Amino acid sequence: MNLKQPIAGIVATIIIIAIALGFVSFFDFPTFAGPVAYFLRCLIPMQIIVAVVWGTNHPDFVARRRQPLNGLLFTLITLAAGVVIAPVYRAVAGAGINPPTPMLMHCTIVSVVITFWGAIMWGAFPFKPLIKNTVAAGLALLVACYAVNYLLFRIFYNYDFMQGAPVYVPALDPHGMFNALSALVFYVTALAGMFLMLHFDLWPLTKSASVMRQPVLGIVWTVIALLLGGAAYYLGVNVLGT
């Protein structure tokens, strides 16, 4: 059956939703919302590397396989990365506490935002120009994104509002610049600004060849996404009071 768009997209979406709901049904809520959700979030940055930086064209031994083996191998690579990332990040950002604390969960959520930022806005700069092996460049970007994400988390996130709650862990509170929930919302809103630019094929930035080169593109696109995210956040929180 050779479906065409938009039918192919609709059918694929329905199938994915059905699989996701079936997967969720295997777990009670505390288990799914805790360790399962944490592990799944640890897979997403690697998925971004596979899809965006590698373009599913690397590694060669995987790219040259036909479907469904191709998809299965990329899935195994993603799972392998998650198996490494999950315990390491839990030890570094979560002090090894189980179930994962809100601080760790928030940190892993925004690791997705930072990886999108590094892979799409910055085009894996400076790793792709410096490292000729695309697989190695992607892995280097992944490590860098997790490091930058943790640094920004320590700077911006503050959980003072959570003091006294059973889930509050004083040692994990960075006591950063902003309310943690506000920072989380702003991150995700700014990411929407990035995708909005993609909807316009980066217009009007494409009118300038000098802007379309890294690192200028990464800087300009980041500023625009932050401005769009800031405007949307201000409108939603300060004006509409949502």
CSV table of C-alpha atoms in Angstrom, one decimal:
chain,number,residue,atom,x,y,z
A,1,MET,CA,0.0,0.0,0.0
A,2,ASN,CA,1.6,3.3,-1.2
A,3,LEU,CA,-0.2,6.1,0.7
A,4,LYS,CA,0.3,9.7,-0.3
A,5,GLN,CA,0.3,12.8,1.9
A,6,PRO,CA,-1.6,13.9,3.8
A,7,ILE,CA,-3.1,10.4,4.3
A,8,ALA,CA,0.3,8.8,4.9
A,9,GLY,CA,1.0,11.3,7.7
A,10,ILE,CA,-2.4,10.8,9.3
A,11,VAL,CA,-2.2,7.0,9.2
A,12,ALA,CA,1.4,7.1,10.6
A,13,THR,CA,0.3,9.5,13.4
A,14,ILE,CA,-2.6,7.2,14.4
A,15,ILE,CA,-0.3,4.2,14.5
A,16,ILE,CA,2.3,6.0,16.6
A,17,ILE,CA,-0.4,7.2,19.1
A,18,ALA,CA,-1.8,3.7,19.3
A,19,ILE,CA,1.6,2.2,20.0
A,20,ALA,CA,2.4,4.9,22.6
A,21,LEU,CA,-0.9,4.3,24.4
A,22,GLY,CA,-0.3,0.6,24.4
A,23,PHE,CA,3.2,1.1,25.8
A,24,VAL,CA,1.9,3.4,28.6
A,25,SER,CA,-0.8,0.9,29.6
A,26,PHE,CA,1.9,-1.5,30.8
A,27,PHE,CA,2.8,0.8,33.7
A,28,ASP,CA,1.1,2.3,36.7
A,29,PHE,CA,1.3,6.1,36.9
A,30,PRO,CA,4.1,6.5,39.5
A,31,THR,CA,6.3,4.1,37.5
A,32,PHE,CA,5.6,5.7,34.1
A,33,ALA,CA,5.8,9.3,35.4
A,34,GLY,CA,9.1,8.4,37.2
A,35,PRO,CA,11.8,6.1,35.9
A,36,VAL,CA,10.1,5.2,32.6
A,37,ALA,CA,9.5,8.8,31.6
A,38,TYR,CA,13.0,9.8,32.7
A,39,PHE,CA,14.6,7.1,30.6
A,40,LEU,CA,12.5,8.0,27.6
A,41,ARG,CA,13.6,11.6,27.8
A,42,CYS,CA,17.2,10.4,27.9
A,43,LEU,CA,16.6,8.9,24.4
A,44,ILE,CA,15.3,12.0,22.7
A,45,PRO,CA,18.6,13.9,22.4
A,46,MET,CA,20.2,10.9,20.7
A,47,GLN,CA,17.3,10.7,18.4
A,48,ILE,CA,17.9,14.3,17.4
A,49,ILE,CA,21.5,13.5,16.7
A,50,VAL,CA,20.5,10.5,14.5
A,51,ALA,CA,17.9,12.4,12.6
A,52,VAL,CA,19.4,15.9,12.3
A,53,VAL,CA,23.2,15.6,12.5
A,54,TRP,CA,23.6,12.1,11.1
A,55,GLY,CA,20.6,12.6,8.8
A,56,THR,CA,20.1,8.8,9.2
A,57,ASN,CA,23.0,8.5,6.7
A,58,HIS,CA,25.5,7.4,9.3
A,59,PRO,CA,26.9,5.1,10.5
A,60,ASP,CA,27.4,3.6,7.1
A,61,PHE,CA,26.8,0.0,8.3
A,62,VAL,CA,23.3,1.1,9.4
A,63,ALA,CA,22.5,3.5,6.7
A,64,ARG,CA,23.0,1.0,3.9
A,65,ARG,CA,20.5,-1.5,5.4
A,66,ARG,CA,17.0,-1.7,4.1
A,67,GLN,CA,13.9,-1.2,6.2
A,68,PRO,CA,12.9,-2.4,8.7
A,69,LEU,CA,16.4,-3.4,9.7
A,70,ASN,CA,17.6,0.1,9.2
A,71,GLY,CA,15.0,1.5,11.7
A,72,LEU,CA,15.7,-1.3,14.2
A,73,LEU,CA,19.4,-0.6,14.2
A,74,PHE,CA,19.0,3.1,14.7
A,75,THR,CA,16.5,2.3,17.5
A,76,LEU,CA,19.2,0.1,19.1
A,77,ILE,CA,21.7,2.9,18.8
A,78,THR,CA,19.3,5.3,20.5
A,79,LEU,CA,18.6,2.8,23.3
A,80,ALA,CA,22.3,2.1,23.8
A,81,ALA,CA,22.9,5.9,24.2
A,82,GLY,CA,20.0,6.1,26.7
A,83,VAL,CA,21.4,3.2,28.7
A,84,VAL,CA,24.6,5.2,29.1
A,85,ILE,CA,23.1,8.7,29.5
A,86,ALA,CA,20.4,7.8,32.1
A,87,PRO,CA,22.6,6.6,34.9
A,88,VAL,CA,25.3,9.2,34.2
A,89,TYR,CA,22.9,12.2,34.2
A,90,ARG,CA,21.1,10.8,37.3
A,91,ALA,CA,24.4,10.6,39.1
A,92,VAL,CA,25.5,14.1,38.0
A,93,ALA,CA,22.2,16.1,38.0
A,94,GLY,CA,20.1,13.9,40.3
A,95,ALA,CA,22.6,12.7,43.0
A,96,GLY,CA,21.6,9.2,42.2
A,97,ILE,CA,18.3,9.6,43.9
A,98,ASN,CA,15.5,7.2,42.9
A,99,PRO,CA,12.7,7.9,41.9
A,100,PRO,CA,14.0,10.8,39.8
A,101,THR,CA,13.4,14.2,41.5
A,102,PRO,CA,11.6,17.1,39.9
A,103,MET,CA,15.0,18.8,39.5
A,104,LEU,CA,16.4,15.9,37.5
A,105,MET,CA,13.2,15.6,35.4
A,106,HIS,CA,13.2,19.3,34.5
A,107,CYS,CA,16.9,19.1,33.6
A,108,THR,CA,16.3,16.2,31.2
A,109,ILE,CA,13.3,18.0,29.7
A,110,VAL,CA,15.4,21.0,28.7
A,111,SER,CA,18.3,18.8,27.5
A,112,VAL,CA,16.0,18.1,24.6
A,113,VAL,CA,15.6,21.9,24.0
A,114,ILE,CA,19.4,22.4,24.1
A,115,THR,CA,20.1,19.5,21.7
A,116,PHE,CA,17.6,20.9,19.2
A,117,TRP,CA,19.4,24.3,19.7
A,118,GLY,CA,22.8,22.8,19.0
A,119,ALA,CA,21.8,20.5,16.2
A,120,ILE,CA,19.4,22.7,14.3
A,121,MET,CA,20.1,26.4,15.1
A,122,TRP,CA,23.9,25.8,15.2
A,123,GLY,CA,24.1,23.0,12.7
A,124,ALA,CA,26.3,21.0,15.1
A,125,PHE,CA,28.9,23.9,14.9
A,126,PRO,CA,31.8,23.8,15.7
A,127,PHE,CA,31.9,20.0,15.8
A,128,LYS,CA,31.0,19.2,12.2
A,129,PRO,CA,33.7,21.6,10.8
A,130,LEU,CA,36.3,20.4,13.2
A,131,ILE,CA,35.5,16.6,13.2
A,132,LYS,CA,35.4,15.1,9.7
A,133,ASN,CA,33.8,11.9,11.0
A,134,THR,CA,30.1,12.7,11.1
A,135,VAL,CA,29.3,10.0,13.7
A,136,ALA,CA,32.0,11.4,16.0
A,137,ALA,CA,30.9,14.9,15.5
A,138,GLY,CA,27.3,14.0,16.4
A,139,LEU,CA,28.5,12.2,19.6
A,140,ALA,CA,30.7,15.2,20.5
A,141,LEU,CA,27.7,17.5,20.1
A,142,LEU,CA,25.6,15.2,22.3
A,143,VAL,CA,28.1,15.4,25.1
A,144,ALA,CA,28.5,19.1,24.7
A,145,CYS,CA,24.7,19.7,24.8
A,146,TYR,CA,24.3,17.7,28.0
A,147,ALA,CA,27.2,19.7,29.6
A,148,VAL,CA,25.8,23.1,28.4
A,149,ASN,CA,22.4,22.1,29.5
A,150,TYR,CA,23.5,21.2,33.0
A,151,LEU,CA,25.5,24.5,33.3
A,152,LEU,CA,22.5,26.6,32.2
A,153,PHE,CA,20.3,24.6,34.6
A,154,ARG,CA,22.6,25.5,37.5
A,155,ILE,CA,22.5,29.2,36.5
A,156,PHE,CA,18.8,29.7,35.8
A,157,TYR,CA,16.7,27.3,37.9
A,158,ASN,CA,15.5,28.0,41.4
A,159,TYR,CA,13.3,25.7,43.4
A,160,ASP,CA,12.8,27.8,46.5
A,161,PHE,CA,9.0,27.7,45.9
A,162,MET,CA,9.2,24.0,46.5
A,163,GLN,CA,10.7,24.1,50.0
A,164,GLY,CA,8.8,22.0,52.5
A,165,ALA,CA,7.4,19.7,49.8
A,166,PRO,CA,8.3,16.0,50.2
A,167,VAL,CA,9.9,16.0,46.8
A,168,TYR,CA,12.2,18.9,47.5
A,169,VAL,CA,15.9,18.0,47.8
A,170,PRO,CA,17.9,21.0,49.0
A,171,ALA,CA,21.2,19.7,47.7
A,172,LEU,CA,19.8,19.5,44.2
A,173,ASP,CA,18.3,23.1,44.1
A,174,PRO,CA,20.7,25.3,42.1
A,175,HIS,CA,19.1,28.4,43.6
A,176,GLY,CA,19.4,30.0,40.2
A,177,MET,CA,18.1,33.2,38.8
A,178,PHE,CA,14.5,32.3,38.0
A,179,ASN,CA,11.6,30.3,39.3
A,180,ALA,CA,12.2,26.8,37.9
A,181,LEU,CA,8.7,26.4,36.4
A,182,SER,CA,9.0,29.8,34.7
A,183,ALA,CA,12.4,28.9,33.3
A,184,LEU,CA,11.1,25.6,32.0
A,185,VAL,CA,8.1,27.3,30.2
A,186,PHE,CA,10.4,29.9,28.7
A,187,TYR,CA,12.8,27.2,27.3
A,188,VAL,CA,10.0,25.3,25.6
A,189,THR,CA,8.4,28.5,24.3
A,190,ALA,CA,11.7,29.7,22.8
A,191,LEU,CA,12.0,26.3,21.1
A,192,ALA,CA,8.6,27.0,19.5
A,193,GLY,CA,10.2,30.2,18.1
A,194,MET,CA,12.9,28.1,16.5
A,195,PHE,CA,10.4,25.9,14.8
A,196,LEU,CA,8.4,28.9,13.7
A,197,MET,CA,11.4,30.1,11.8
A,198,LEU,CA,11.7,26.7,10.2
A,199,HIS,CA,8.1,27.0,9.0
A,200,PHE,CA,9.3,30.1,7.0
A,201,ASP,CA,12.4,28.3,5.7
A,202,LEU,CA,14.5,30.8,7.8
A,203,TRP,CA,13.1,33.7,5.9
A,204,PRO,CA,14.1,36.6,6.1
A,205,LEU,CA,17.5,35.3,7.2
A,206,THR,CA,18.0,33.6,3.8
A,207,LYS,CA,18.2,37.0,2.2
A,208,SER,CA,21.7,37.4,3.5
A,209,ALA,CA,24.4,34.9,2.6
A,210,SER,CA,26.6,36.1,5.4
A,211,VAL,CA,23.9,35.5,8.0
A,212,MET,CA,23.3,32.0,6.7
A,213,ARG,CA,26.8,30.9,7.7
A,214,GLN,CA,27.8,29.5,11.1
A,215,PRO,CA,28.4,30.7,13.7
A,216,VAL,CA,26.5,33.9,12.6
A,217,LEU,CA,23.3,31.9,11.8
A,218,GLY,CA,23.4,30.2,15.2
A,219,ILE,CA,23.7,33.6,17.0
A,220,VAL,CA,21.1,35.4,15.0
A,221,TRP,CA,18.6,32.5,15.1
A,222,THR,CA,19.1,32.1,18.9
A,223,VAL,CA,18.4,35.8,19.5
A,224,ILE,CA,15.3,35.7,17.3
A,225,ALA,CA,14.0,32.5,19.1
A,226,LEU,CA,14.6,34.1,22.5
A,227,LEU,CA,12.8,37.3,21.5
A,228,LEU,CA,9.8,35.3,20.1
A,229,GLY,CA,9.8,33.1,23.2
A,230,GLY,CA,10.0,36.1,25.5
A,231,ALA,CA,7.2,37.9,23.7
A,232,ALA,CA,5.0,34.8,23.8
A,233,TYR,CA,5.8,34.2,27.5
A,234,TYR,CA,5.1,37.8,28.4
A,235,LEU,CA,1.8,37.7,26.5
A,236,GLY,CA,0.7,34.4,28.1
A,237,VAL,CA,1.9,35.0,31.6
A,238,ASN,CA,1.9,38.8,32.2
A,239,VAL,CA,-0.9,39.9,29.9
A,240,LEU,CA,-3.3,37.0,29.8
A,241,GLY,CA,-2.4,35.6,33.2
A,242,THR,CA,-2.3,32.0,32.1
